[in-house]
XYZ file of C-alpha atoms in Angstrom:
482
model
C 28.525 35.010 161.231
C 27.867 32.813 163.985
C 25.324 34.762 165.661
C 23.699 35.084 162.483
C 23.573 31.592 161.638
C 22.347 30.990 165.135
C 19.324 33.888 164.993
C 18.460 32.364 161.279
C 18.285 28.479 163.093
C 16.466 29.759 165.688
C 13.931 31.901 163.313
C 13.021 29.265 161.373
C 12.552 26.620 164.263
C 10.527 29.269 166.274
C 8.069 29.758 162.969
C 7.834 26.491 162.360
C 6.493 25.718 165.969
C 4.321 29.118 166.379
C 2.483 28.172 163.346
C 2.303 24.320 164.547
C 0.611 25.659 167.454
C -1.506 28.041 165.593
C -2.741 24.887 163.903
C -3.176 22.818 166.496
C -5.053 25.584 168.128
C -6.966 26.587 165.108
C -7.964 22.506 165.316
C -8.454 22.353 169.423
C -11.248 25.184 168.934
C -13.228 24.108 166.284
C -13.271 20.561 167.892
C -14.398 22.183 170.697
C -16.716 24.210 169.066
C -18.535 20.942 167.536
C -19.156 19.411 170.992
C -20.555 22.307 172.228
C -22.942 22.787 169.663
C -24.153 19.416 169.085
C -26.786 18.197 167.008
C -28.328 21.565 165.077
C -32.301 22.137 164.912
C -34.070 23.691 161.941
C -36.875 26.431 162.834
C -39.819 25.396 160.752
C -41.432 29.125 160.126
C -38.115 30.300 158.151
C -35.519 27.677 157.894
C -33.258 28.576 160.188
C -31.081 27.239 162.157
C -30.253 27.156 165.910
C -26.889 27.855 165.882
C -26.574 30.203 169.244
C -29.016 27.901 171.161
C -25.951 25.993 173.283
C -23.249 28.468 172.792
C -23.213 31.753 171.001
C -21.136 32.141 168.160
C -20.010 35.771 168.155
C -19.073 35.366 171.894
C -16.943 31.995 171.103
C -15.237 33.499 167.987
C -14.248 37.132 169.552
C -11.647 35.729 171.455
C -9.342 34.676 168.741
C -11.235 37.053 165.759
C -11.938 33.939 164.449
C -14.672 33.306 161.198
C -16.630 30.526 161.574
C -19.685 29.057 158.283
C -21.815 26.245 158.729
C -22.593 25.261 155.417
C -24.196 22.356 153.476
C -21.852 20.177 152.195
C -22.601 19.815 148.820
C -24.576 23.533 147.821
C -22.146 25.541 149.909
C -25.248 27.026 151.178
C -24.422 29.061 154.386
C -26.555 28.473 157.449
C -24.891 30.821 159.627
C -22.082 32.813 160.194
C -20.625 34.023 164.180
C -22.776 37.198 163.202
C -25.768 36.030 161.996
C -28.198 32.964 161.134
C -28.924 33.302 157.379
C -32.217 32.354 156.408
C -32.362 29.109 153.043
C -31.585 30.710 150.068
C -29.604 33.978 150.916
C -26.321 34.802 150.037
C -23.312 35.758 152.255
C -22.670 38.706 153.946
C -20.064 41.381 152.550
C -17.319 40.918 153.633
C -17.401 37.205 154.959
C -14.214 35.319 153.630
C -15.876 32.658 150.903
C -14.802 29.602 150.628
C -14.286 27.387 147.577
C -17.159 24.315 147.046
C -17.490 21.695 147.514
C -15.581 22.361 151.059
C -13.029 19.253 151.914
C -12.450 17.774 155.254
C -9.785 18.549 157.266
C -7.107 21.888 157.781
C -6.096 24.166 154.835
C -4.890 27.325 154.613
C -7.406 30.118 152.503
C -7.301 34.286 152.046
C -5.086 34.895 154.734
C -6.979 32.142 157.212
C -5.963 29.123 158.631
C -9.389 26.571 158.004
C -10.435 24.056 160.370
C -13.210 21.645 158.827
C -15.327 19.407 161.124
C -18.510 17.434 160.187
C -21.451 18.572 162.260
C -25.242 17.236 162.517
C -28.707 19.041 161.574
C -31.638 17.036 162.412
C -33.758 16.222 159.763
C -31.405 17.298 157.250
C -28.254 15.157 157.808
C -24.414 16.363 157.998
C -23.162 20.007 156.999
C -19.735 20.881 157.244
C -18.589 23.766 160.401
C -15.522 25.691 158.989
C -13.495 27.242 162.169
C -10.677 29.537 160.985
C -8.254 32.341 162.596
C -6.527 34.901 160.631
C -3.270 34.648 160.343
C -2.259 38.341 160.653
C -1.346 37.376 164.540
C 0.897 34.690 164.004
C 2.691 37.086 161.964
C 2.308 39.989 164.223
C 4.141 37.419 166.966
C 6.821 36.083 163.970
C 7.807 39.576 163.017
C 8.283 40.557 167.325
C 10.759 37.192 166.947
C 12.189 38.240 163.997
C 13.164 41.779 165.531
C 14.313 40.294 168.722
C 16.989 38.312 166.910
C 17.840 41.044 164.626
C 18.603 43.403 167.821
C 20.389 40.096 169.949
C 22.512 39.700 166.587
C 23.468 43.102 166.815
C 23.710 43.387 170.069
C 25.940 40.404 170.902
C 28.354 41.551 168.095
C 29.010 44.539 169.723
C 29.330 42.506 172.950
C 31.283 39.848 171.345
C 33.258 42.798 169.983
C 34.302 44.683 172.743
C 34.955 41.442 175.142
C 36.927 40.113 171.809
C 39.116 43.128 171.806
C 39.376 43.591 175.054
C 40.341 40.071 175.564
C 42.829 40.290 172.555
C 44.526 43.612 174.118
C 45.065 41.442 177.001
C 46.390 38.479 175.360
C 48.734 40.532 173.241
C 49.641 43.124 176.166
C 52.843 40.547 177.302
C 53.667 40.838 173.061
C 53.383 44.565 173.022
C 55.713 44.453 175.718
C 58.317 42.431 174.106
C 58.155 44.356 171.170
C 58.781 48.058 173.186
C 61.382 46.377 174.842
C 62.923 45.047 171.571
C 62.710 48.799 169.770
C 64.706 50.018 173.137
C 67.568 47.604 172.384
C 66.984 48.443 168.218
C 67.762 52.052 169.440
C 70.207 51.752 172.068
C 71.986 48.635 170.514
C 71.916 47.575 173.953
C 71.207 43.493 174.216
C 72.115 43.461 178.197
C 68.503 45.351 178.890
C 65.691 43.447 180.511
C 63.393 41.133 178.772
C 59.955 41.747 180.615
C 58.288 38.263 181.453
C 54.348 37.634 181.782
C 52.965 36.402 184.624
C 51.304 33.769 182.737
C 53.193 30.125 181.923
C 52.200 29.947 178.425
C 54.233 30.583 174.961
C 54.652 34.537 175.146
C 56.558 33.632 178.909
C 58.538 30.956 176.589
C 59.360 33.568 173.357
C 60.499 36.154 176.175
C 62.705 33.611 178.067
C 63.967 32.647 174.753
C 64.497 35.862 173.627
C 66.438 36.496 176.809
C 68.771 34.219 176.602
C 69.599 34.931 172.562
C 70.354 38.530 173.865
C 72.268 37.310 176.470
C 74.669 35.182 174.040
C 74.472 38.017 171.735
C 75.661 40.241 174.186
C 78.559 37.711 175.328
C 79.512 37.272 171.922
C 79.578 40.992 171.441
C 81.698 41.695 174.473
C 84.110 39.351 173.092
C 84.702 40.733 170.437
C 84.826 44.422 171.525
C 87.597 42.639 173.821
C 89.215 41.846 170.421
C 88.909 44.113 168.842
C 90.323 46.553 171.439
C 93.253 44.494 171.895
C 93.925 44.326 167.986
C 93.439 48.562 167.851
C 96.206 48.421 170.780
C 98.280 46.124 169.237
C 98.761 48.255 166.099
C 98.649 51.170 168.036
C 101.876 50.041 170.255
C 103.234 48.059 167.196
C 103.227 51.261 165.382
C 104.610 53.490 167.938
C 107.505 51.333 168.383
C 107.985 51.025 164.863
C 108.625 54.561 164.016
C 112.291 54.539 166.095
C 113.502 51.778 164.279
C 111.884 52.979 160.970
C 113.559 56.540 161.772
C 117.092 54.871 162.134
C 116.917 52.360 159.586
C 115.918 55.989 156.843
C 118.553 57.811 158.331
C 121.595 55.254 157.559
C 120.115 54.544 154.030
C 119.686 58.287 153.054
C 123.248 58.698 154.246
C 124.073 55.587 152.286
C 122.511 56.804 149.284
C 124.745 59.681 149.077
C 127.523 58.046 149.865
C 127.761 55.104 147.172
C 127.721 54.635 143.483
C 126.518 52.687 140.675
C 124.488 50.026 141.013
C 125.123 49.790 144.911
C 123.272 53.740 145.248
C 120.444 52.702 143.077
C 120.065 49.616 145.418
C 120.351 52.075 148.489
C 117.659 54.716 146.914
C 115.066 51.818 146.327
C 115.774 50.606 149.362
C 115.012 54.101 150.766
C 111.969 54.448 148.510
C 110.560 51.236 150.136
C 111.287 52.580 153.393
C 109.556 55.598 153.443
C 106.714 53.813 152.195
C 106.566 52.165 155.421
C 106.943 54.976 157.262
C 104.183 56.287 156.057
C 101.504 52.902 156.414
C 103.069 52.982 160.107
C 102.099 56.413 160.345
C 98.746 55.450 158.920
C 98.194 52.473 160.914
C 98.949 54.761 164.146
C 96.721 57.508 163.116
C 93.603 54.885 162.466
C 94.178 53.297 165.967
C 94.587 56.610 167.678
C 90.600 57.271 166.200
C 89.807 53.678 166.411
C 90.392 54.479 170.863
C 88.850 57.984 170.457
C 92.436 59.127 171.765
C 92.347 62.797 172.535
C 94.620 64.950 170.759
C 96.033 68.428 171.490
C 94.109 70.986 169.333
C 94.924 74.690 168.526
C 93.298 77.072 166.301
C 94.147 76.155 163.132
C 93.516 78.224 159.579
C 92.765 75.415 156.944
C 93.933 77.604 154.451
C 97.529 78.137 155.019
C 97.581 74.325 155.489
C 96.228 73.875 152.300
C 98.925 76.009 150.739
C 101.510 73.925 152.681
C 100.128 70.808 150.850
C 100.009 72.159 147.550
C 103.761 72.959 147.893
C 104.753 69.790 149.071
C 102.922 68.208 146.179
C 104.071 70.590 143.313
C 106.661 68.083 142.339
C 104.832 65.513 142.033
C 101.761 67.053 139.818
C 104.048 67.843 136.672
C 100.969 66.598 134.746
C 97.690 67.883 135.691
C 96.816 71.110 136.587
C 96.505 72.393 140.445
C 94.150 75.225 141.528
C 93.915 76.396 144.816
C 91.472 78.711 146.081
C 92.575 79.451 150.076
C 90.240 81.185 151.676
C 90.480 81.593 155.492
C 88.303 78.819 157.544
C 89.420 78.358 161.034
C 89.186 75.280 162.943
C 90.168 73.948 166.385
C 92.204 70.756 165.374
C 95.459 68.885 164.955
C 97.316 70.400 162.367
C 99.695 67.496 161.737
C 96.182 65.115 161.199
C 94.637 67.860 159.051
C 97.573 67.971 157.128
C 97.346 64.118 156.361
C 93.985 64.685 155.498
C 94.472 67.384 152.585
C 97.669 65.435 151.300
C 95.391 62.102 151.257
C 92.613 63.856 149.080
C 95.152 66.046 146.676
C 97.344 62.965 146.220
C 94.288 60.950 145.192
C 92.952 63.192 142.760
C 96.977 63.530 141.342
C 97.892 59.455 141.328
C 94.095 58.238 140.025
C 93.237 60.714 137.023
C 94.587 60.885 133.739
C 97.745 63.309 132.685
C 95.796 66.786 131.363
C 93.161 66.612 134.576
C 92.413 69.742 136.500
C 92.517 69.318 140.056
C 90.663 72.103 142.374
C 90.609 72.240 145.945
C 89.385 75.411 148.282
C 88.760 76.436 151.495
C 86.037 78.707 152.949
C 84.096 79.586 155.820
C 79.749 78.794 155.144
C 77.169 79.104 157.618
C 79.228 79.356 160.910
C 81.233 75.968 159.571
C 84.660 75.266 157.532
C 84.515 73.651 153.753
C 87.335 72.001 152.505
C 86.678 70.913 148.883
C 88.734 68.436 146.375
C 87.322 68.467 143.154
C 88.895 66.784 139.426
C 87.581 66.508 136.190
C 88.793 62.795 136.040
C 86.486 59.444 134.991
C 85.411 59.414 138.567
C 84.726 56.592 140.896
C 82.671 53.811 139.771
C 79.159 53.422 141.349
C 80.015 49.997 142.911
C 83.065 51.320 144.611
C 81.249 54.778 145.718
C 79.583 53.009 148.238
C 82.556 51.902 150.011
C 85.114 54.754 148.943
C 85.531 55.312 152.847
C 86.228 52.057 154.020
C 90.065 50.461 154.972
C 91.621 48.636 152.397
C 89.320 49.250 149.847
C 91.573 49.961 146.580
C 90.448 50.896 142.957
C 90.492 48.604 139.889
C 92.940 51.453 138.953
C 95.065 51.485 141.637
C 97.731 48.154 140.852
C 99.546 47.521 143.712
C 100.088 51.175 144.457
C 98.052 52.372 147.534
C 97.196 50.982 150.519
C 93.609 51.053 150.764
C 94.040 53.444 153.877
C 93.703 57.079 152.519
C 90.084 57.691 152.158
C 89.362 56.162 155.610
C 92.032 58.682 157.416
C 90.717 61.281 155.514
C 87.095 60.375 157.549
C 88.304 59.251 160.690
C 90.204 62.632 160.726
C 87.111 64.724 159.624
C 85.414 62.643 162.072
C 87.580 63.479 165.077
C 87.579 67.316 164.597
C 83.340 67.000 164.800
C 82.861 67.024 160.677
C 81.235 65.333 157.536
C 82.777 64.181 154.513
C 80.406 63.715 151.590
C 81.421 62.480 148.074
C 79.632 63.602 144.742
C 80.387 64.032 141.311
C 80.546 67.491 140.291
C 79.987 67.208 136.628
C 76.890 64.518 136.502
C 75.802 63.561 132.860
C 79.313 64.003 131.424
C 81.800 61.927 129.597
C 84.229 62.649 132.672
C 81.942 62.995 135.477
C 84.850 63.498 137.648
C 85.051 63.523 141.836
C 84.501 65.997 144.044
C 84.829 65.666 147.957
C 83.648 68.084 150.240
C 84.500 68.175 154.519
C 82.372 70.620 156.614
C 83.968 71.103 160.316
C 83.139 73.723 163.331
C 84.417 76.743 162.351
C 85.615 79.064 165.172
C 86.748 82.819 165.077
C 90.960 83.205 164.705
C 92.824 84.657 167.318
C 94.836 87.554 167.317
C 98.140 85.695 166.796
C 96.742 83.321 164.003
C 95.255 86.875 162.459
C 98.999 88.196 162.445
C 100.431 85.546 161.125
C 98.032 85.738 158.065
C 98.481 86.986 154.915
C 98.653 90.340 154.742
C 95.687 92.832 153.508
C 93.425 89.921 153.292
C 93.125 86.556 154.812
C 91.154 85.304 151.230
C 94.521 83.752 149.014
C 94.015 82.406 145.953
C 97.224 80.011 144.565
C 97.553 78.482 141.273
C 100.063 75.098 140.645
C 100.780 73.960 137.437
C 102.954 71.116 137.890
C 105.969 71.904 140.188
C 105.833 75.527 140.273
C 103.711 77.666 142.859
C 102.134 80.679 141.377
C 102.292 83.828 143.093
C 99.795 84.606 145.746
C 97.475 87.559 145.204
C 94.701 88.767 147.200
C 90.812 88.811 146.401
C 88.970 91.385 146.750
């Protein structure tokens, strides 16, 4: 836009002074012309007039294809032209420009011609009027070379202005470009100790980077001390629980024996007592397990057949499930874990879908082998887990509306830090979308590996696919799938 305001300044300044000096030109020559001719003579035999006697017309108007009339100043009458000397009383040659009488003094503009008037002398006549003019068709021959020549330096310094521009601009912005690789590298490391680079330049991008610098650098302070925290928090509860579990063991042991061994109101006492007690174990237990995943502690791990562990937790639950309906499908899916943590696990999930859906509620869980990895599956036909809870389902401490005072908040996040630890996924969906009881339905995919030959044998018999039905406290029978 600049350019073009520029070229359109310059266009109509440079017309305005080529035609000024067309004029002034157009004026120079025919003053010219009327000193050189002087006072005009009339030939007595026809009338004519000596126009080429001093200086010859055709010769002085060929070098600017100029027209040039003397003619009388009131008639009009032409006395001669640069081609000819017309004789009194003829008319004008076709294709001689005419001009309109009576013919006024001074510079006008007529058919394309720039007109010069001067007053000029015949003897024994008096004054006739010599008309000088120049066609314009050069001026605008010259104004339309201008005209071009801007057109092309527009165009051509916007591509020039263009490229330096840009190149100037990747230059300025190379130090931001920088910053901003550097910043994805510590987006996708989440490392803030890496190197801010600096520009060579003093200016604000040197400024942002040594600012940014020293943000990561408190940011990674800040985060070291509270990794430190945190680690010493994960090892207090870790050690905390560990030496909890002797005392906790004692303290069960003398009030189990107690509870047998008193009456009345004093055994009831003992028995809630207990009850409380093996709560605790059990959080302790908890809290141990979390910190052993919180320090990535490495565990002993075996082959281990998910499904016989599955039928070990449906056992140990059958007392407690006197009011819903248990179905287990226990399929053989091998995995190399802990069985003690994979235990926990199953007995977190079952016991969920037992303690948080309604009496009536069919609860399903399964084991297979798919696609080279183990499935463990929980399923219930229960209300399900509200939307604004699903979300967080898997975080510590994070209880249902349902719940009371009951749970601990810690189940679901075992039941992922375990799945986590053995290398798997635990995704939660509801099986039955669209229904009045949507229900819940958990599903843990782990490395599967081949059994060994004293897992095999240890198996059930003719097949290692069992399928085990419990309907409140009582185990079904197994039988085998074909």
């Amino acid at each position: 836009m600049i350019l073009a305001g520029f070229a359109a300044i310059v266009g109509v300044l440079t017309t305005r002074q080529v035609r000024g000096q067309f004029t002034d030109q157009v004026n120079s020559d025919a003053q010219t012309l009327v000193h050189r001719l002087g006072t005009l003579h009339v030939y007595p035999a026809d009338g004519r007039l000596d126009c080429d006697r001093r200086v010859t017309l055709s010769d002085f108007a060929s070098s600017g294809s100029a027209q040039i009339r003397v003619i009388d100043r009131v008639s009009g009458f032409v006395f001669c032209t640069q081609d000819e000397v017309l004789p009194k009383g003829s008319t004008i040659a076709h294709g001689i420009p005419t001009f309109p009488t009576p013919v006024r003094s001074g510079t006008f503009e007529e058919h394309g011609y720039r007109v010069a008037v001067r007053t000029i002398r015949i003897q024994s006549v008096g004054q006739a009027y010599l008309l000088y003019a120049r066609p314009y068709s050069d001026v605008e021959h010259t104004l339309a070379k201008v005209r071009i020549f801007l057109i092309l330096g527009v165009l051509g310094g916007t591509i020039l202005a263009l490229a330096a521009g840009l190149a100037n601009a990747a230059r300025a912005m190379r130090p931001i470009s920088e910053l901003s690789d550097a910043a994805r590298e510590i987006e996708r490391t989440r490392d803030p100790s890496l190197r801010i680079p600096h520009p060579e330049a003093e200016d604000e991008v040197a400024e942002l980077a040594r600012t940014l610098e020293g943000m990561l650098g408190a940011l990674d302070a800040a985060r070291g001390e509270t990794e430190a925290m945190l680690e010493r928090q994960r090892e207090f509860v870790a050690d905390a629980s560990h030496e909890l579990r002797t005392p906790l063991t004692s303290v069960l042991a003398n009030l189990e024996l107690l509870a047998d061994e008193l009456y009345g109101e004093q055994a009831e006492s003992a028995k809630g007592a207990l009850r409380s007690t093996r709560r605790m174990r059990r959080l302790v237990g908890d809290l141990l397990l979390l910190a052993r995943a919180d320090t990535k502690h490495e565990q002993r791990v075996r082959p281990t057949d998910l499904s016989e562990v599955l039928l070990e937790v449906a056992a140990e639950l059958g007392p407690v499930a006197t009011a819903h309906d248990v179905i287990i499908d226990a399929r053989s899916a091998v995995v190399a874990g802990a069985r003690d943590d994979l235990h926990r696990l199953m007995l977190n999930l079952l016991e969920n879908a037992i303690h948080h859906t309604p009496p009536g509620t069919e609860v399903r869980a399964a084991t297979r082998t798919r696609d080279g990895r183990a499935v463990l599956s929980v399923e219930d036909n229960g209300p399900g887990i509200p939307d604004e809870l699903a979300q967080r389902v898997f975080e510590r401490f994070v209880r249902g509306g349902g719940d009371g005072a009951r749970g601990s908040g810690l189940g679901l996040a075992i039941v992922r830090a375990v799945t986590e630890s053995h290398g798997g996924t635990v995704a939660l969906a509801q099986p039955y979308p669209g229904a009045e009881y949507p229900g819940t339905r958990f599903e843990i995919t782990m490395p599967a590996r081949s059994a060994p030959a004293e897992l095999a044998m240890e198996s059930a018999p003719a097949d290692s696919t069992q399928t085990s039905t419990t309907t409140g406290s009582t185990i079904g029978r197994r039988r085998s799938r074909s």
